[in-house]
Amino acid sequence: MKAQYPYRTKNGKKYYYWTYKDVFDKTREESSPTVSGLEEKIKKRQQLLALGVNSPDSTFEDYLYQFLTTVHFLKLKPRSKERYLCTFNKKLKGTPLGQMKMKQLTVDAIQTFYNQLFDVKQSSSQVKDIHKIISPCLRYAYKKGDLLRDFQGMLVIPLDSPEKRQAQIAKNSVKPLTREEHIRFVNGIRGHEYEALFRTAIDTGARQGELFALTWNDINFDTQTIMINKSYSYTKGDTDTYTAQTGPTKCNEIRRNKLPVVLVNILKEHKIKQKRELTEYGVIQTDETLVFSTCIGTHLDASNVYKKLKQVYLDLGINEEGSAYNKNFHDLRHTYATRNFEEGVEPLVISKLLGHADFNTTLKTYIHVLNSLRDATAGLTDSFYDEMDFSENTTPGGNIIPINKSIG
């Protein structure tokens, strides 16, 4: 006896159908004007489902969201997940490309989407943001068999205008304080409410989130060391509300760095002052108390801290109002690294002090410093030879005679 399937009539013709749930838990169906044709489709669909292959009728936005939340996010931190979801919701969800079926997806459709987004935003960075989540998804879909072709390598990011590129370079460039600015800054923040915070940033190279997460048990005055093992940040969840989180450092690195004596003294004074302020609000200072906190012991707000730092920069003439090359909080970290390079500390050691997971990150970030130090090597070579006496090993014409006659 043949299986019975429901049917609906369209234009006077019967169409038998069968419903099922895809991997997105959405109801889908196969249909055919004949029972045998429908059963053939059901057989193929069940084989695909058993292999975990998604429906070609799934929309691209459904597929991309499933890829992000079940695969890609496994290797990302909360802040990165938040950023990717924000990009997905604001730039792709609900668009014609997002509503396109996976079986209809083409390189031309995505490239057109990129071009239109660029025309509206006039910024290649906006296209790069969406490309960061689309590109790995296309590779994944191809490897999984949900796309017949991996065409993500054919997509092109439109170029910004020369003026736009220059402004972006200025914004993203490393802008450490010069030696003169460094001294002016240190002198200028004496007695400032955030002196201890700013000094710890410029004297240890810790990231802002790492400084905001520091507790007093991370600082050992006896050994004069600081342990950096966590970071604080605000993360936007699925409910579009921001929640505070203390998690691992950016590269999951735990660093125990030596503190300069001058900073040890500043932190000791800061601890005494903080204890007095917390007591006024009925808060007891313990080893678990945040090193840098509000007057009631809670986490500092990054935007408020930067407003104060920005004013310091302006007052000291380090920044200029409206300049694209103005320094920010992170440039205190860059200043720490730059001073170490200038003092001849090995790049690998600096990389470890900064907590970079990849040594190449250090080299790429501070290539400008390395280039300037490279130019100074000629002078060092001259100084080396100035200290030597070649009087017995020179020809009358002044040419140096090789000591090993077999060489040269």
XYZ file of C-alpha atoms in Angstrom:
408
model
C 0.000 0.000 0.000
C 1.379 3.349 -1.030
C 2.093 5.977 1.592
C -0.453 8.741 1.868
C 0.762 12.348 1.508
C -1.207 15.514 1.945
C -1.724 17.603 -1.148
C -2.849 21.034 -2.169
C -4.328 22.145 -5.474
C -2.683 24.856 -7.543
C -4.079 25.965 -10.919
C -6.304 22.904 -10.928
C -3.407 20.481 -10.394
C -2.596 18.389 -7.337
C 0.792 18.805 -5.610
C 1.784 16.284 -2.947
C 4.113 17.580 -0.237
C 6.234 16.425 2.690
C 7.426 18.678 5.537
C 10.629 18.433 7.563
C 12.863 20.508 9.880
C 16.179 21.807 8.574
C 19.303 22.433 10.682
C 17.981 25.892 11.533
C 14.871 24.253 13.023
C 12.784 25.870 10.323
C 9.968 24.004 8.653
C 10.677 23.160 5.013
C 8.908 21.021 2.437
C 9.438 19.003 -0.694
C 6.640 18.833 -3.256
C 5.800 17.053 -6.516
C 2.734 16.517 -8.752
C 3.238 12.746 -8.358
C 3.693 10.520 -5.328
C 6.650 8.707 -6.898
C 8.340 12.017 -7.691
C 7.815 13.226 -4.133
C 9.204 9.990 -2.670
C 12.318 10.340 -4.808
C 12.812 13.885 -3.434
C 12.192 12.675 0.125
C 14.847 9.974 -0.287
C 17.458 12.508 -1.483
C 16.533 14.996 1.215
C 16.838 12.398 3.969
C 20.275 11.438 2.686
C 21.383 15.069 2.787
C 19.985 15.551 6.276
C 21.796 12.442 7.465
C 25.050 13.906 6.140
C 24.338 17.191 7.848
C 24.036 19.089 4.563
C 21.821 22.156 4.829
C 18.914 22.860 2.599
C 19.761 24.806 -0.566
C 16.476 26.587 0.137
C 17.892 28.115 3.318
C 18.424 31.840 3.083
C 21.977 33.128 3.183
C 21.349 35.072 6.389
C 20.003 31.961 8.142
C 23.001 29.963 6.991
C 25.484 32.665 7.976
C 23.938 33.123 11.420
C 24.047 29.362 12.014
C 27.699 29.253 10.905
C 28.676 32.130 13.184
C 26.920 30.907 16.326
C 27.715 27.201 16.065
C 31.119 27.163 14.362
C 32.967 30.455 14.026
C 32.238 31.745 17.533
C 33.907 28.728 19.117
C 37.301 30.405 18.649
C 36.296 34.004 19.355
C 36.187 36.095 22.509
C 32.974 37.784 23.737
C 33.955 41.195 22.354
C 34.644 39.716 18.906
C 31.363 37.815 18.947
C 29.555 41.021 19.830
C 31.239 42.895 16.986
C 30.457 40.181 14.422
C 26.814 39.892 15.470
C 26.451 43.663 15.312
C 27.858 43.626 11.768
C 25.523 40.790 10.791
C 22.413 42.495 12.189
C 23.155 45.972 10.844
C 24.623 45.208 7.436
C 23.280 41.882 6.182
C 20.120 40.802 7.964
C 17.005 41.714 6.006
C 18.916 42.776 2.887
C 18.234 41.265 -0.566
C 21.500 39.320 -0.250
C 20.507 38.012 3.168
C 17.146 36.825 1.846
C 18.726 35.088 -1.149
C 18.573 31.299 -1.161
C 21.869 29.452 -0.769
C 21.283 27.681 -4.084
C 21.012 31.095 -5.784
C 24.158 32.562 -4.227
C 26.732 33.805 -6.750
C 29.936 35.829 -6.667
C 28.181 38.570 -8.654
C 25.402 38.864 -6.062
C 27.879 39.319 -3.203
C 30.136 41.655 -5.186
C 27.134 43.823 -6.067
C 26.233 43.924 -2.377
C 29.785 45.025 -1.521
C 29.751 47.733 -4.185
C 26.388 49.111 -3.060
C 27.483 49.132 0.585
C 30.623 51.016 -0.391
C 28.618 53.558 -2.399
C 26.428 54.285 0.637
C 29.102 54.263 3.350
C 32.018 55.550 1.245
C 34.355 53.443 3.353
C 36.171 50.227 2.504
C 36.401 49.399 6.224
C 32.611 48.973 6.262
C 32.904 46.401 3.467
C 35.857 44.696 5.169
C 33.782 44.241 8.330
C 31.080 42.265 6.517
C 33.664 40.430 4.397
C 35.270 39.113 7.597
C 32.167 37.068 8.347
C 31.056 36.258 4.792
C 34.423 34.976 3.553
C 34.942 32.180 6.141
C 31.285 31.222 5.799
C 31.671 30.679 2.052
C 34.776 28.529 2.605
C 32.898 26.507 5.201
C 29.843 26.051 2.951
C 32.020 24.832 0.090
C 33.927 22.320 2.234
C 30.651 21.069 3.698
C 29.092 20.606 0.274
C 26.486 23.346 0.607
C 28.074 25.399 -2.185
C 29.308 23.976 -5.447
C 32.151 26.461 -5.649
C 34.379 28.416 -3.271
C 34.309 31.880 -4.820
C 35.246 33.949 -1.765
C 38.712 34.512 -3.232
C 37.144 36.262 -6.232
C 35.507 38.995 -4.147
C 37.105 42.449 -4.291
C 37.012 45.124 -1.586
C 36.513 48.574 -3.200
C 39.343 51.027 -2.525
C 38.908 54.243 -0.574
C 39.929 57.562 -2.043
C 43.573 58.598 -1.400
C 42.354 61.199 1.121
C 40.269 58.602 2.956
C 43.148 56.121 3.036
C 45.497 58.754 4.410
C 43.037 59.660 7.172
C 42.595 55.972 8.040
C 46.358 55.457 8.190
C 46.655 58.429 10.527
C 43.903 57.065 12.745
C 45.310 53.550 12.988
C 48.987 54.429 13.146
C 51.093 53.865 16.243
C 51.606 57.267 17.891
C 53.943 56.889 20.877
C 54.981 59.904 22.913
C 58.409 61.243 22.034
C 61.008 61.298 24.799
C 60.331 64.995 25.382
C 56.542 64.436 25.447
C 57.040 61.444 27.741
C 58.857 63.584 30.318
C 56.323 66.393 29.959
C 53.463 63.920 30.424
C 54.922 62.314 33.548
C 55.522 65.718 35.131
C 52.145 67.031 34.021
C 50.050 64.282 35.653
C 51.558 64.592 39.117
C 48.695 64.865 41.571
C 46.119 63.995 38.887
C 43.274 61.718 40.013
C 44.402 59.114 37.469
C 48.156 59.558 37.907
C 48.669 55.996 39.138
C 46.593 54.584 36.259
C 48.370 56.593 33.567
C 51.802 55.823 35.032
C 51.049 52.100 35.207
C 49.956 52.185 31.571
C 53.076 53.975 30.321
C 55.477 52.101 32.650
C 54.180 48.542 32.091
C 52.569 48.601 28.640
C 49.401 46.937 29.971
C 46.223 47.315 27.922
C 43.396 49.448 29.286
C 41.118 46.460 29.930
C 43.941 44.687 31.763
C 44.498 47.715 33.988
C 40.781 48.011 34.752
C 40.754 44.335 35.861
C 43.810 44.552 38.148
C 43.265 43.730 41.811
C 45.716 44.321 44.637
C 46.620 40.643 44.838
C 48.032 41.026 41.307
C 50.676 43.421 42.589
C 53.484 42.120 44.791
C 55.368 44.959 46.442
C 57.930 42.558 47.948
C 59.063 41.188 44.571
C 58.119 44.413 42.744
C 56.090 42.518 40.146
C 52.721 42.850 38.466
C 50.691 39.870 37.247
C 48.457 40.514 34.252
C 46.051 37.628 33.889
C 42.622 39.082 33.085
C 40.838 41.879 31.261
C 37.667 43.880 31.812
C 35.264 44.981 29.103
C 31.639 45.654 28.233
C 29.992 43.092 25.968
C 26.732 43.462 24.076
C 24.590 40.365 24.406
C 21.697 38.968 22.363
C 19.292 41.298 24.181
C 21.164 44.379 22.880
C 22.141 45.321 26.428
C 25.733 45.817 27.533
C 27.052 43.737 30.389
C 30.413 44.020 32.144
C 32.717 41.037 31.878
C 36.073 40.136 33.339
C 37.733 37.467 31.262
C 41.128 36.360 29.965
C 43.591 38.761 28.388
C 43.446 39.434 24.658
C 45.833 36.619 23.737
C 45.093 34.424 26.773
C 48.576 35.255 28.010
C 49.468 35.495 31.711
C 52.362 37.886 32.282
C 54.358 38.551 35.415
C 56.448 41.655 34.727
C 58.898 43.551 36.874
C 57.834 46.994 38.077
C 60.197 49.981 38.077
C 60.913 51.270 41.590
C 59.396 54.679 40.831
C 56.092 53.017 39.891
C 56.149 50.817 43.009
C 56.279 53.971 45.136
C 53.441 55.590 43.170
C 51.249 52.508 43.597
C 51.980 52.314 47.325
C 50.848 55.925 47.754
C 47.830 55.244 45.560
C 46.821 52.261 47.704
C 46.917 54.348 50.884
C 44.907 57.124 49.264
C 42.367 54.667 47.838
C 41.866 52.976 51.216
C 41.076 56.340 52.783
C 38.547 57.233 50.032
C 36.833 53.833 50.118
C 36.492 54.011 53.898
C 34.585 57.287 53.579
C 31.946 55.364 51.572
C 31.931 52.352 53.898
C 33.910 50.111 51.546
C 36.707 47.934 52.916
C 39.870 47.615 50.825
C 41.030 43.992 50.411
C 43.349 42.027 48.146
C 40.384 41.571 45.797
C 39.749 45.322 45.538
C 40.327 46.814 42.105
C 43.605 48.738 41.919
C 41.969 51.419 39.780
C 38.374 51.998 40.764
C 35.685 54.565 41.458
C 35.323 56.028 44.936
C 33.013 53.138 45.834
C 35.276 50.402 44.467
C 33.531 49.722 41.160
C 35.084 49.543 37.686
C 36.108 52.710 35.917
C 34.326 53.854 32.769
C 36.627 53.888 29.727
C 34.999 56.912 28.087
C 35.301 59.027 31.241
C 38.945 58.040 31.686
C 39.729 58.962 28.093
C 38.038 62.352 28.468
C 40.400 63.112 31.347
C 43.430 61.812 29.430
C 42.424 63.771 26.322
C 42.326 66.957 28.393
C 45.782 66.216 29.788
C 47.140 65.770 26.261
C 45.597 69.071 25.169
C 46.775 70.981 28.236
C 50.345 69.748 27.741
C 50.350 70.509 24.016
C 50.797 66.847 23.103
C 47.533 66.773 21.131
C 45.939 69.429 18.942
C 42.179 69.914 18.711
C 40.819 68.043 15.680
C 44.131 66.514 14.544
C 43.986 63.061 12.973
C 47.302 62.230 14.624
C 46.152 62.795 18.205
C 47.240 60.216 20.743
C 44.845 58.015 22.722
C 45.044 55.738 25.768
C 46.509 52.821 23.830
C 49.414 55.025 22.756
C 50.668 54.891 26.353
C 51.268 51.183 25.702
C 53.001 52.047 22.421
C 55.173 54.543 24.285
C 56.293 51.844 26.726
C 57.252 49.533 23.862
C 59.024 52.298 21.947
C 61.169 53.318 24.927
C 62.214 49.682 25.375
C 63.179 49.408 21.710
C 65.178 52.609 21.963
C 67.015 51.292 25.017
C 68.103 48.200 23.095
C 65.802 45.597 24.654
C 65.489 42.525 22.423
C 62.269 42.519 20.321
C 61.380 39.008 21.550
C 61.585 40.197 25.171
C 59.374 43.206 24.363
C 56.885 40.880 22.691
C 56.649 38.825 25.887
C 56.330 41.941 28.060
C 53.430 43.168 25.905
C 51.682 39.797 25.875
C 51.674 39.360 22.101
C 50.793 35.810 21.101
C 52.740 36.168 17.870
C 56.240 37.676 17.714
C 55.462 38.962 14.205
C 52.739 41.164 15.680
C 55.400 43.029 17.630
C 57.598 43.466 14.574
C 54.733 44.692 12.381
C 53.387 47.083 15.001
C 56.726 48.711 15.765
C 58.403 48.553 12.362
C 58.722 52.363 12.408
C 60.868 52.134 15.544
C 62.992 49.364 14.082
C 63.557 51.395 10.927
C 64.749 54.422 12.888
C 67.063 52.238 14.981
C 68.377 50.627 11.803
C 69.468 54.047 10.521
C 71.432 54.591 13.738
C 73.520 51.441 13.288
C 75.937 53.178 10.911
C 76.871 55.602 13.683
C 77.397 52.701 16.082
C 79.737 51.063 13.589
C 81.742 54.294 13.273
C 82.006 54.528 17.064
C 83.257 50.946 17.203
C 86.029 51.562 14.702
C 86.952 54.898 16.328
C 87.975 52.945 19.415
C 90.344 50.676 17.473
C 93.968 51.334 16.507
C 94.753 50.262 12.955
C 98.218 51.871 12.879
C 100.067 48.554 12.566
C 97.673 46.997 10.085
C 97.342 49.677 7.457
C 99.088 50.271 4.170
C 100.731 53.588 3.339
C 97.564 54.453 1.423
C 95.496 53.933 4.573
C 93.755 50.713 3.477
C 93.183 48.118 6.175
C 95.236 44.960 5.656
C 93.201 41.814 6.343
C 94.602 40.054 9.416
C 93.833 36.656 7.886
C 95.783 36.763 4.629
C 93.922 33.746 3.270
C 90.674 35.710 3.359
C 90.065 38.559 0.965
